[in-house]
CSV table of C-alpha atoms and ligand atoms in Angstrom, one decimal:
chain,number,residue,atom,x,y,z
A,728,MET,CA,-6.6,22.1,10.1
A,729,ASN,CA,-6.0,23.7,13.4
A,730,GLU,CA,-4.6,27.2,13.5
A,731,SER,CA,-1.0,27.6,14.7
A,732,ILE,CA,0.1,29.9,17.5
A,733,SER,CA,3.6,31.1,17.7
A,734,VAL,CA,5.4,31.5,21.0
A,735,GLY,CA,8.5,33.6,21.5
A,736,PHE,CA,10.9,33.1,24.3
A,737,LEU,CA,12.9,35.6,26.2
A,738,GLY,CA,15.6,33.4,27.8
A,739,CYS,CA,16.4,29.8,27.2
A,740,GLY,CA,18.1,28.8,30.5
A,741,VAL,CA,16.8,26.4,33.1
A,742,VAL,CA,13.1,27.5,32.8
A,743,GLY,CA,13.0,28.8,29.2
A,744,GLY,CA,15.0,25.9,27.9
A,745,ALA,CA,12.8,23.3,29.6
A,746,ALA,CA,9.6,25.1,28.5
A,747,ALA,CA,10.8,25.2,24.9
A,748,ARG,CA,11.7,21.5,25.0
A,749,ILE,CA,8.3,20.6,26.4
A,750,VAL,CA,6.5,22.6,23.7
A,751,ALA,CA,8.6,20.8,21.0
A,752,ASP,CA,8.3,17.3,22.6
A,753,HIS,CA,4.6,17.5,23.5
A,754,ALA,CA,3.5,19.2,20.3
A,755,GLN,CA,0.8,16.6,19.4
A,756,ALA,CA,-0.7,16.4,22.9
A,757,LEU,CA,-0.7,20.2,23.2
A,758,GLU,CA,-2.4,20.6,19.8
A,759,GLU,CA,-5.1,18.1,20.9
A,760,ARG,CA,-5.7,19.9,24.2
A,761,CYS,CA,-5.6,23.5,22.9
A,762,GLY,CA,-7.2,23.1,19.5
A,763,ALA,CA,-4.2,24.9,18.0
A,764,ARG,CA,-0.6,24.0,17.1
A,765,ILE,CA,1.9,25.6,19.4
A,766,GLU,CA,5.0,26.6,17.5
A,767,ILE,CA,8.2,28.1,18.7
A,768,GLY,CA,8.9,31.4,17.0
A,769,ARG,CA,12.1,33.2,18.1
A,770,ILE,CA,14.2,32.7,21.2
A,771,ALA,CA,16.3,35.5,22.7
A,772,VAL,CA,19.4,34.5,24.6
A,773,ARG,CA,22.6,36.3,25.7
A,774,SER,CA,25.0,33.9,24.0
A,775,LEU,CA,24.4,32.2,20.7
A,776,ALA,CA,27.3,29.9,21.4
A,777,LYS,CA,25.7,27.9,24.2
A,778,GLU,CA,24.2,24.5,23.6
A,779,ARG,CA,20.4,24.5,24.2
A,780,GLU,CA,18.0,21.9,25.5
A,781,VAL,CA,15.8,22.3,22.5
A,782,ASP,CA,16.8,21.5,18.9
A,783,LEU,CA,15.8,24.4,16.6
A,784,PRO,CA,17.2,25.8,13.4
A,785,PRO,CA,20.1,28.2,14.2
A,786,GLY,CA,18.1,31.2,12.9
A,787,SER,CA,15.6,30.7,15.7
A,788,PHE,CA,17.9,32.3,18.2
A,789,THR,CA,18.7,36.0,18.6
A,790,THR,CA,20.6,38.0,21.1
A,791,ASP,CA,18.2,40.9,20.7
A,792,PRO,CA,15.1,40.3,22.9
A,793,TRP,CA,13.4,43.4,21.4
A,794,GLU,CA,13.2,41.5,18.1
A,795,VAL,CA,11.0,38.9,19.9
A,796,VAL,CA,8.6,41.3,21.4
A,797,ALA,CA,8.3,43.2,18.2
A,798,ASP,CA,7.8,40.1,15.9
A,799,PRO,CA,4.3,40.4,14.4
A,800,SER,CA,4.1,36.6,14.0
A,801,ILE,CA,4.5,35.9,17.7
A,802,GLN,CA,1.3,35.8,19.8
A,803,ILE,CA,2.6,34.6,23.1
A,804,VAL,CA,5.8,35.7,24.8
A,805,VAL,CA,7.4,33.6,27.6
A,806,GLU,CA,9.6,35.8,29.8
A,807,ALA,CA,12.3,33.6,31.4
A,808,ILE,CA,15.2,36.0,31.8
A,809,GLY,CA,14.5,36.9,35.4
A,810,GLY,CA,15.0,40.1,37.4
A,811,ILE,CA,13.3,43.5,36.8
A,812,GLU,CA,15.2,45.0,34.0
A,813,PRO,CA,15.1,44.5,31.1
A,814,ALA,CA,12.4,41.9,31.7
A,815,LEU,CA,9.8,44.5,32.8
A,816,ASP,CA,10.3,46.8,29.8
A,817,LEU,CA,10.3,43.8,27.5
A,818,ILE,CA,7.0,42.5,29.0
A,819,LEU,CA,5.3,45.9,28.7
A,820,GLU,CA,6.5,46.3,25.1
A,821,ALA,CA,5.2,42.8,24.3
A,822,ILE,CA,1.8,43.7,25.8
A,823,LYS,CA,1.7,47.0,24.0
A,824,ASN,CA,2.3,45.0,20.8
A,825,GLY,CA,-0.8,42.8,21.6
A,826,LYS,CA,1.1,39.8,22.8
A,827,HIS,CA,0.0,37.5,25.7
A,828,VAL,CA,2.7,37.0,28.3
A,829,VAL,CA,3.7,34.0,30.5
A,830,THR,CA,6.4,34.5,33.2
A,831,ALA,CA,8.0,32.6,36.0
A,832,ASN,CA,9.4,35.9,37.4
A,833,LYS,CA,8.3,36.2,41.1
A,834,GLU,CA,10.6,39.2,41.7
A,835,LEU,CA,8.9,41.1,38.9
A,836,ILE,CA,5.3,40.0,39.7
A,837,SER,CA,5.6,40.6,43.4
A,838,THR,CA,6.8,44.2,42.9
A,839,MET,CA,5.6,45.4,39.5
A,840,GLY,CA,2.6,43.0,39.1
A,841,ARG,CA,0.0,45.7,39.1
A,842,ASP,CA,1.7,47.7,36.3
A,843,VAL,CA,1.9,44.5,34.2
A,844,VAL,CA,-1.7,43.3,34.9
A,845,GLU,CA,-3.1,46.8,34.3
A,846,ALA,CA,-1.3,47.1,31.0
A,847,ALA,CA,-2.5,43.6,30.0
A,848,GLU,CA,-6.1,44.5,30.8
A,849,ALA,CA,-5.9,47.7,28.8
A,850,ALA,CA,-4.5,45.8,25.8
A,851,GLY,CA,-6.9,42.9,26.2
A,852,VAL,CA,-4.2,40.2,26.6
A,853,ASP,CA,-3.4,37.5,29.2
A,854,VAL,CA,-0.6,37.6,31.7
A,855,LEU,CA,-0.1,34.3,33.6
A,856,PHE,CA,2.6,33.5,36.1
A,857,GLU,CA,1.8,30.0,37.6
A,858,ALA,CA,5.4,29.1,37.7
A,859,SER,CA,6.4,32.1,39.8
A,860,VAL,CA,5.2,30.3,43.0
A,861,GLY,CA,5.9,26.6,43.8
A,862,GLY,CA,7.6,25.8,40.5
A,863,GLY,CA,5.7,22.8,39.1
A,864,ILE,CA,2.9,22.8,41.7
A,865,PRO,CA,-0.4,24.1,40.3
A,866,ILE,CA,-1.4,26.6,43.0
A,867,LEU,CA,-2.3,29.9,41.6
A,868,ARG,CA,-4.8,28.6,39.0
A,869,PRO,CA,-6.6,26.3,41.5
A,870,MET,CA,-7.0,29.2,43.9
A,871,LYS,CA,-8.1,31.6,41.2
A,872,GLU,CA,-10.4,29.2,39.4
A,873,SER,CA,-11.2,26.0,41.2
A,874,LEU,CA,-11.7,27.9,44.5
A,875,ALA,CA,-13.4,30.9,43.0
A,876,GLY,CA,-16.6,29.8,44.8
A,877,ASP,CA,-14.9,29.6,48.2
A,878,ARG,CA,-13.4,32.1,50.5
A,879,ILE,CA,-9.8,31.4,51.4
A,880,ARG,CA,-9.0,32.3,55.0
A,881,ARG,CA,-5.4,31.3,55.2
A,882,VAL,CA,-2.6,30.0,53.0
A,883,MET,CA,0.5,28.5,54.6
A,884,GLY,CA,3.4,27.2,52.6
A,885,ILE,CA,6.9,26.0,52.3
A,886,VAL,CA,7.9,27.8,49.1
A,887,ASN,CA,11.6,27.8,49.2
A,888,GLY,CA,13.3,24.5,48.4
A,889,THR,CA,16.8,25.6,49.4
A,890,THR,CA,15.9,26.5,53.0
A,891,ASN,CA,13.7,23.5,53.3
A,892,TYR,CA,16.6,21.3,52.3
A,893,ILE,CA,18.9,23.0,54.9
A,894,LEU,CA,16.3,22.6,57.7
A,895,THR,CA,15.7,19.0,56.7
A,896,ARG,CA,19.5,18.3,57.1
A,897,MET,CA,19.5,20.0,60.4
A,898,SER,CA,16.4,18.1,61.5
A,899,GLU,CA,17.4,14.6,60.3
A,900,ARG,CA,21.2,14.6,60.6
A,901,GLY,CA,21.6,17.0,63.5
A,902,GLU,CA,23.8,19.3,61.4
A,903,GLY,CA,24.3,23.0,62.3
A,904,PHE,CA,23.1,25.7,60.0
A,905,ALA,CA,26.5,26.4,58.5
A,906,GLU,CA,27.2,22.8,57.8
A,907,ALA,CA,23.8,22.2,56.2
A,908,LEU,CA,24.2,25.4,54.1
A,909,ALA,CA,27.6,24.1,52.9
A,910,THR,CA,26.1,20.8,51.7
A,911,ALA,CA,23.3,22.7,49.9
A,912,GLU,CA,25.9,24.8,48.2
A,913,ALA,CA,28.0,21.7,47.2
A,914,LEU,CA,24.9,20.1,45.7
A,915,GLY,CA,24.1,23.3,43.7
A,916,TYR,CA,20.9,23.9,45.5
A,917,THR,CA,21.8,27.6,46.2
A,918,GLU,CA,22.2,30.6,44.1
A,919,LEU,CA,25.7,32.2,43.8
A,920,ASP,CA,24.6,34.6,46.5
A,921,PRO,CA,22.4,32.4,48.8
A,922,SER,CA,21.0,35.4,50.7
A,923,ALA,CA,17.8,35.6,48.7
A,924,ASP,CA,16.9,32.2,49.9
A,925,ILE,CA,18.4,32.2,53.4
A,926,GLU,CA,17.1,35.6,54.4
A,927,GLY,CA,13.6,34.8,53.1
A,928,TYR,CA,13.5,37.3,50.2
A,929,ASP,CA,12.5,34.7,47.7
A,930,ALA,CA,9.8,33.3,50.0
A,931,ALA,CA,8.5,36.8,50.7
A,932,GLN,CA,8.0,37.5,47.0
A,933,LYS,CA,6.1,34.2,46.6
A,934,THR,CA,4.0,34.9,49.7
A,935,ALA,CA,3.0,38.3,48.2
A,936,ILE,CA,1.8,36.5,45.1
A,937,LEU,CA,0.0,33.8,47.0
A,938,ALA,CA,-1.7,36.4,49.2
A,939,SER,CA,-2.7,38.5,46.1
A,940,ILE,CA,-4.3,35.5,44.4
A,941,ALA,CA,-5.8,33.9,47.5
A,942,PHE,CA,-7.5,37.1,48.7
A,943,ASN,CA,-7.9,38.8,45.3
A,944,ALA,CA,-6.0,41.7,46.6
A,945,LEU,CA,-2.8,43.6,45.8
A,946,VAL,CA,-0.1,42.5,48.2
A,947,VAL,CA,3.5,43.4,47.3
A,948,ALA,CA,6.8,41.9,48.5
A,949,GLY,CA,7.4,44.9,50.7
A,950,ASP,CA,4.1,44.1,52.6
A,951,VAL,CA,5.5,40.8,53.8
A,952,HIS,CA,7.2,40.6,57.2
A,953,ARG,CA,10.4,38.6,56.6
A,954,GLU,CA,12.8,36.6,58.8
A,955,GLY,CA,15.2,34.1,57.4
A,956,ILE,CA,16.7,30.9,58.8
A,957,ALA,CA,20.2,31.9,59.6
A,958,ARG,CA,19.4,32.2,63.4
A,959,VAL,CA,17.8,28.8,63.6
A,960,ALA,CA,20.0,26.8,66.0
A,961,ALA,CA,20.5,23.0,66.2
A,962,SER,CA,19.2,23.3,69.8
A,963,ASP,CA,15.9,24.9,68.5
A,964,ILE,CA,15.4,21.9,66.3
A,965,ALA,CA,16.3,19.4,69.0
A,966,ALA,CA,13.8,21.2,71.4
A,967,ALA,CA,11.2,21.2,68.7
A,968,HIS,CA,11.6,17.4,68.3
A,969,GLU,CA,11.2,16.9,72.0
A,970,LEU,CA,7.9,18.7,71.9
A,971,GLY,CA,6.7,16.9,68.8
A,972,TYR,CA,7.4,19.7,66.3
A,973,GLU,CA,9.4,20.4,63.2
A,974,VAL,CA,11.0,23.7,62.4
A,975,LYS,CA,10.1,25.0,58.9
A,976,LEU,CA,10.5,28.3,57.1
A,977,LEU,CA,6.8,29.1,56.7
A,978,SER,CA,5.0,31.5,54.5
A,979,VAL,CA,1.8,32.6,56.1
A,980,ALA,CA,-0.9,34.8,54.6
A,981,GLU,CA,-4.2,35.3,56.5
A,982,ILE,CA,-7.2,37.5,56.2
A,983,GLU,CA,-9.2,38.7,59.1
A,984,ASP,CA,-11.9,41.5,59.0
A,985,GLY,CA,-10.7,42.5,55.6
A,986,ALA,CA,-7.1,43.0,56.7
A,987,ILE,CA,-4.3,40.8,55.4
A,988,SER,CA,-1.2,39.7,57.2
A,989,ALA,CA,1.6,38.1,55.2
A,990,ARG,CA,4.8,36.9,56.7
A,991,VAL,CA,7.8,34.6,56.3
A,992,HIS,CA,9.6,33.3,59.3
A,993,PRO,CA,10.9,30.1,60.8
A,994,ALA,CA,8.2,28.4,62.9
A,995,MET,CA,7.6,25.3,64.9
A,996,ILE,CA,4.8,23.2,63.4
A,997,PRO,CA,3.4,20.0,64.9
A,998,LYS,CA,4.7,16.8,63.4
A,999,THR,CA,1.2,15.8,62.7
A,1000,HIS,CA,0.6,18.8,60.4
A,1001,PRO,CA,0.9,17.9,56.7
A,1002,LEU,CA,3.5,20.6,56.2
A,1003,ALA,CA,5.8,19.1,58.8
A,1004,SER,CA,6.5,16.1,56.5
A,1005,VAL,CA,7.5,18.2,53.5
A,1006,ARG,CA,11.2,17.3,53.2
A,1007,ASP,CA,14.3,18.2,51.2
A,1008,VAL,CA,13.8,20.6,48.3
A,1009,PHE,CA,10.1,19.9,48.1
A,1010,ASN,CA,7.5,22.7,48.4
A,1011,ALA,CA,3.9,22.6,49.6
A,1012,VAL,CA,1.1,25.0,50.0
A,1013,PHE,CA,-1.7,24.4,52.6
A,1014,VAL,CA,-4.9,26.3,51.8
A,1015,GLU,CA,-7.8,26.7,54.3
A,1016,GLY,CA,-11.1,27.6,52.6
A,1017,GLU,CA,-14.3,28.4,54.4
A,1018,GLU,CA,-16.2,25.9,52.2
A,1019,SER,CA,-13.6,23.4,51.0
A,1020,GLY,CA,-11.7,23.1,54.3
A,1021,GLU,CA,-8.1,22.1,54.2
A,1022,LEU,CA,-6.3,21.4,50.9
A,1023,MET,CA,-2.6,20.7,50.3
A,1024,PHE,CA,-0.6,21.2,47.1
A,1025,PHE,CA,2.7,19.4,47.1
A,1026,GLY,CA,5.6,19.0,44.6
A,1027,ARG,CA,8.8,20.3,43.2
A,1028,GLY,CA,9.2,24.0,43.6
A,1029,ALA,CA,12.0,24.5,41.2
A,1030,GLY,CA,14.0,22.9,38.4
A,1031,GLY,CA,13.6,23.0,34.6
A,1032,GLY,CA,11.0,20.2,34.2
A,1033,PRO,CA,8.6,21.2,36.9
A,1034,THR,CA,8.8,24.9,36.2
A,1035,GLY,CA,8.8,24.5,32.5
A,1036,SER,CA,5.7,22.3,32.7
A,1037,ALA,CA,3.9,25.1,34.7
A,1038,VAL,CA,5.0,27.6,32.0
A,1039,VAL,CA,3.7,25.5,29.2
A,1040,GLY,CA,0.4,25.0,31.2
A,1041,ASP,CA,0.0,28.8,31.1
A,1042,VAL,CA,0.9,28.8,27.4
A,1043,ALA,CA,-1.8,26.2,26.7
A,1044,GLU,CA,-4.4,28.1,28.7
A,1045,ILE,CA,-3.7,31.2,26.6
A,1046,ALA,CA,-3.8,29.2,23.4
A,1047,ARG,CA,-7.3,28.0,24.4
A,1048,HIS,CA,-8.3,31.6,24.9
A,1049,ILE,CA,-7.0,32.6,21.6
A,1050,VAL,CA,-8.9,29.8,19.9
A,1051,SER,CA,-12.2,30.4,21.9
A,1052,GLY,CA,-11.9,34.2,22.4
A,1053,GLY,CA,-11.7,35.9,25.8
A,1054,THR,CA,-8.9,36.4,28.3
A,1055,SER,CA,-8.1,35.9,32.0
A,1056,VAL,CA,-6.0,38.2,34.2
A,1057,GLY,CA,-3.8,37.4,37.1
A,1058,TRP,CA,-6.0,39.1,39.7
A,1059,THR,CA,-8.8,41.6,39.5
A,1060,HIS,CA,-8.3,43.8,42.6
A,1061,ARG,CA,-6.0,46.7,41.9
A,1062,GLU,CA,-6.0,48.6,45.1
A,1063,ARG,CA,-3.3,48.0,47.7
A,1064,ALA,CA,-4.7,45.6,50.3
A,1065,LYS,CA,-5.3,46.6,53.9
A,1066,ILE,CA,-2.3,45.1,55.7
A,1067,THR,CA,-2.3,44.2,59.3
A,1068,PRO,CA,0.6,45.9,61.0
A,1069,HIS,CA,3.2,43.4,62.1
A,1070,ASP,CA,2.6,44.2,65.8
A,1071,GLY,CA,-1.1,43.1,65.4
A,1072,ILE,CA,-0.4,39.7,64.0
A,1073,LYS,CA,-1.6,36.9,66.3
A,1074,VAL,CA,0.9,34.2,67.1
A,1075,ARG,CA,2.2,31.7,69.7
A,1076,TYR,CA,5.8,31.6,70.8
A,1077,TYR,CA,8.2,29.0,72.2
A,1078,VAL,CA,10.7,30.7,74.4
A,1079,VAL,CA,13.8,29.3,76.2
A,1080,LEU,CA,15.3,31.4,78.9
A,1081,SER,CA,18.6,30.8,80.7
A,1082,VAL,CA,17.8,31.9,84.3
A,1083,LEU,CA,19.4,32.2,87.7
A,1084,ASP,CA,18.8,29.2,89.9
A,1085,GLN,CA,17.0,30.9,92.8
A,1086,PRO,CA,13.5,30.9,94.3
A,1087,GLY,CA,10.8,33.2,92.8
A,1088,VAL,CA,12.3,33.2,89.2
A,1089,LEU,CA,9.3,31.5,87.7
A,1090,SER,CA,6.8,33.9,89.2
A,1091,THR,CA,8.9,36.9,88.2
A,1092,VAL,CA,9.0,35.6,84.6
A,1093,ALA,CA,5.4,34.7,84.6
A,1094,GLY,CA,4.6,38.2,85.8
A,1095,VAL,CA,6.2,39.8,82.8
A,1096,PHE,CA,4.2,37.6,80.4
A,1097,ALA,CA,1.0,38.5,82.3
A,1098,ARG,CA,1.8,42.2,82.3
A,1099,HIS,CA,1.8,42.2,78.5
A,1100,GLY,CA,-1.4,40.1,78.3
A,1101,VAL,CA,0.4,36.9,77.1
A,1102,SER,CA,-0.8,33.8,78.8
A,1103,ILE,CA,1.4,30.8,79.2
A,1104,ALA,CA,0.3,27.4,77.9
A,1105,SER,CA,3.1,25.3,79.3
A,1106,VAL,CA,6.3,25.8,81.2
A,1107,ARG,CA,9.2,23.5,82.0
A,1108,GLN,CA,11.9,24.2,84.5
A,1109,GLU,CA,15.2,22.3,84.0
A,1110,GLY,CA,18.7,22.1,85.3
A,1111,SER,CA,20.3,23.9,88.1
A,1112,GLY,CA,23.1,26.4,88.7
A,1113,ASP,CA,24.5,27.8,85.5
A,1114,GLU,CA,22.4,25.3,83.5
A,1115,ALA,CA,19.0,26.5,84.9
A,1116,SER,CA,16.5,27.2,82.2
A,1117,LEU,CA,12.8,27.8,81.6
A,1118,THR,CA,11.1,26.6,78.5
A,1119,LEU,CA,7.7,28.2,77.8
A,1120,ILE,CA,5.0,27.9,75.2
A,1121,THR,CA,2.5,30.8,75.1
A,1122,HIS,CA,-1.1,31.0,74.0
A,1123,VAL,CA,-1.9,33.2,71.2
A,1124,GLY,CA,-0.9,36.9,71.7
A,1125,THR,CA,0.0,39.6,69.3
A,1126,GLU,CA,3.6,40.1,67.9
A,1127,GLY,CA,3.5,43.5,69.7
A,1128,GLN,CA,2.7,41.8,73.1
A,1129,HIS,CA,5.4,39.2,72.5
A,1130,GLY,CA,7.9,41.8,71.5
A,1131,LEU,CA,7.4,43.8,74.6
A,1132,THR,CA,7.5,40.7,76.8
A,1133,LEU,CA,10.8,39.6,75.3
A,1134,ARG,CA,12.3,43.0,75.7
A,1135,GLU,CA,11.3,43.2,79.4
A,1136,LEU,CA,12.5,39.6,80.0
A,1137,ARG,CA,15.9,40.5,78.5
A,1138,GLU,CA,16.3,43.3,81.1
A,1139,LEU,CA,15.4,41.1,84.1
A,1140,ASP,CA,18.3,40.4,86.5
A,1141,VAL,CA,17.1,36.8,86.9
A,1142,VAL,CA,17.3,36.2,83.2
A,1143,ARG,CA,20.8,35.5,81.9
A,1144,ALA,CA,19.8,35.2,78.2
A,1145,ILE,CA,16.9,34.4,75.9
A,1146,ASN,CA,18.3,31.3,74.3
A,1147,SER,CA,15.5,30.9,71.8
A,1148,SER,CA,12.3,32.4,70.7
A,1149,VAL,CA,10.5,30.7,67.8
A,1150,ARG,CA,6.9,31.1,66.6
A,1151,VAL,CA,4.6,28.1,66.9
A,1152,VAL,CA,2.2,27.7,64.0
A,1153,GLY,CA,-0.5,25.2,63.2
A,1154,THR,CA,-1.8,24.6,66.7
A,1155,GLU,CA,-4.6,27.2,66.8
A,1156,GLU,CA,-7.1,24.4,67.3
A,1157,LEU,CA,-5.2,23.1,70.4
B,898,NAP,N1,15.4,27.9,37.9
B,898,NAP,C1,14.3,27.6,38.6
B,898,NAP,O1,14.1,26.5,39.1
B,898,NAP,C2,13.1,28.6,38.6
B,898,NAP,C3,11.9,28.2,39.3
B,898,NAP,C4,10.9,29.1,39.3
B,898,NAP,C5,11.0,30.4,38.8
B,898,NAP,N2,12.2,30.7,38.2
B,898,NAP,C6,12.3,32.0,37.6
B,898,NAP,O2,12.5,31.9,36.2
B,898,NAP,C7,13.2,33.0,35.6
B,898,NAP,C8,14.4,32.4,34.8
B,898,NAP,O3,15.2,31.6,35.7
B,898,NAP,P1,16.3,30.6,35.1
B,898,NAP,O4,16.7,29.8,36.3
B,898,NAP,O5,15.7,29.9,33.9
B,898,NAP,O6,17.5,31.5,34.7
B,898,NAP,P2,18.7,31.2,33.8
B,898,NAP,O7,18.9,29.7,33.8
B,898,NAP,O8,19.8,32.0,34.3
B,898,NAP,O9,18.3,31.7,32.4
B,898,NAP,C9,18.2,33.0,32.0
B,898,NAP,C10,18.1,33.1,30.5
B,898,NAP,O10,17.9,34.4,30.1
B,898,NAP,C11,18.9,34.7,29.1
B,898,NAP,N3,19.1,36.2,29.2
B,898,NAP,C12,19.6,36.8,30.3
B,898,NAP,N4,19.7,38.2,30.0
B,898,NAP,C13,19.2,38.3,28.7
B,898,NAP,C14,19.1,39.4,27.9
B,898,NAP,N5,19.4,40.7,28.3
B,898,NAP,N6,18.6,39.2,26.6
B,898,NAP,C15,18.3,38.0,26.2
B,898,NAP,N7,18.4,36.9,27.0
B,898,NAP,C16,18.9,37.0,28.2
B,898,NAP,C17,20.1,33.9,29.4
B,898,NAP,O11,20.8,33.7,28.2
B,898,NAP,P3,22.1,32.7,28.1
B,898,NAP,O12,21.5,31.3,28.2
B,898,NAP,O13,22.7,33.0,26.8
B,898,NAP,O14,23.0,33.1,29.2
B,898,NAP,C18,19.4,32.6,29.8
B,898,NAP,O15,19.0,31.8,28.7
B,898,NAP,C19,13.6,33.8,36.9
B,898,NAP,O16,12.7,34.8,37.0
B,898,NAP,C20,13.5,32.8,38.0
B,898,NAP,O17,13.2,33.5,39.2
B,898,NAP,C21,13.2,29.8,38.1
């Protein structure tokens, strides 16, 4: 008879509840795949009164999470509480007690990941966190394992479903940001405080984890340049459509000459790029490998079923390790990565200027771009009088060059206002 492996849960909400249900519902298939029976040990929750997704004897639940991490019969702990404390201390205690850990906690991994992975390595246990990025989309394990023979150059993703839903409403229904946000809130797609999504914090945490795994480096959330979507205007989206682009909140992580740049910001991406067609709450990660070329991973980035399935996938991997011996760790490089300063990141920009309707304006504006070493790929002059505007798309320049250009343009007498400045991504080959 196969051995049995006991899993303890910290939290039984959206993620923990779904993962526990999947473990119970798929017991037979999991046993066949892992060579061991996966059993639910104890589950820690805040309230014993709530109804749970999984049907277990009442004694299985406790309000004391420390009981779970101390329980000698439990071999794997699933952390699904969220946040840093008490989750971090609980995870470290579980590791100290020789337990393997699975977590979906991007906030914790993107800030304290090194402490957790180092503790796990010292204790000879596994820490896996597939569900922390892209919910149900397998992305970390494919990069870590399937692409171990490749060298990943760039990872670009749409990793926040809420903002992608808002941008989809703006793009397809012509709604403004506030209106689209209100719909997302009404549908329950936002947190109580939507700023973690809207301001890009959630995506930045996921970008740090993606970059760490893609480049086998240590990138933390604070290394990721972050801009949210609150300033994306309906007019930016309309202009993007005219030019054959969509506007997306993109996570981008690149490596060049050993230095990593990681950022989250709204960007125009050509409609022909696979990421442009990722709609609603869906997520996708586009990976560019030196050997494998372009790969895309697409699916549901949140929700109980998808995230729970990713958590149980990690549990199953650990169960196989327990059966066969050996461990795997999240990433193997412990030193902080060399990060490209934001000013050095190479990028193209789309810029709309409201200008005075008089001769010589175009050459004055072009002169500013030239002075800062930014060449212009296309320019369109429209309207007259108070409506006169210039729409420019640049070639690749650095963020620093673009920043100086925009600052000088703002001070020109002939420029009334910079109506829009949005990065253009995915056209490097053009
Ligand atoms: N929701 C998603 O779609 C999703 C997707 C990817 C990653 N994640 C990550 O998964 C983690 C969990 O998120 P979630 O959405 O499942 O959260 P949730 O629904 O709020 O569940 C949190 C669970 O933790 C329990 N809990 C909270 N504090 C506790 C404490 N001190 N001791 C014991 N139990 C405690 C809660 O108990 P009660 O039930 O009694 O309140 C609840 O069962 C977070 O790190 C989140 O970022 C979530």
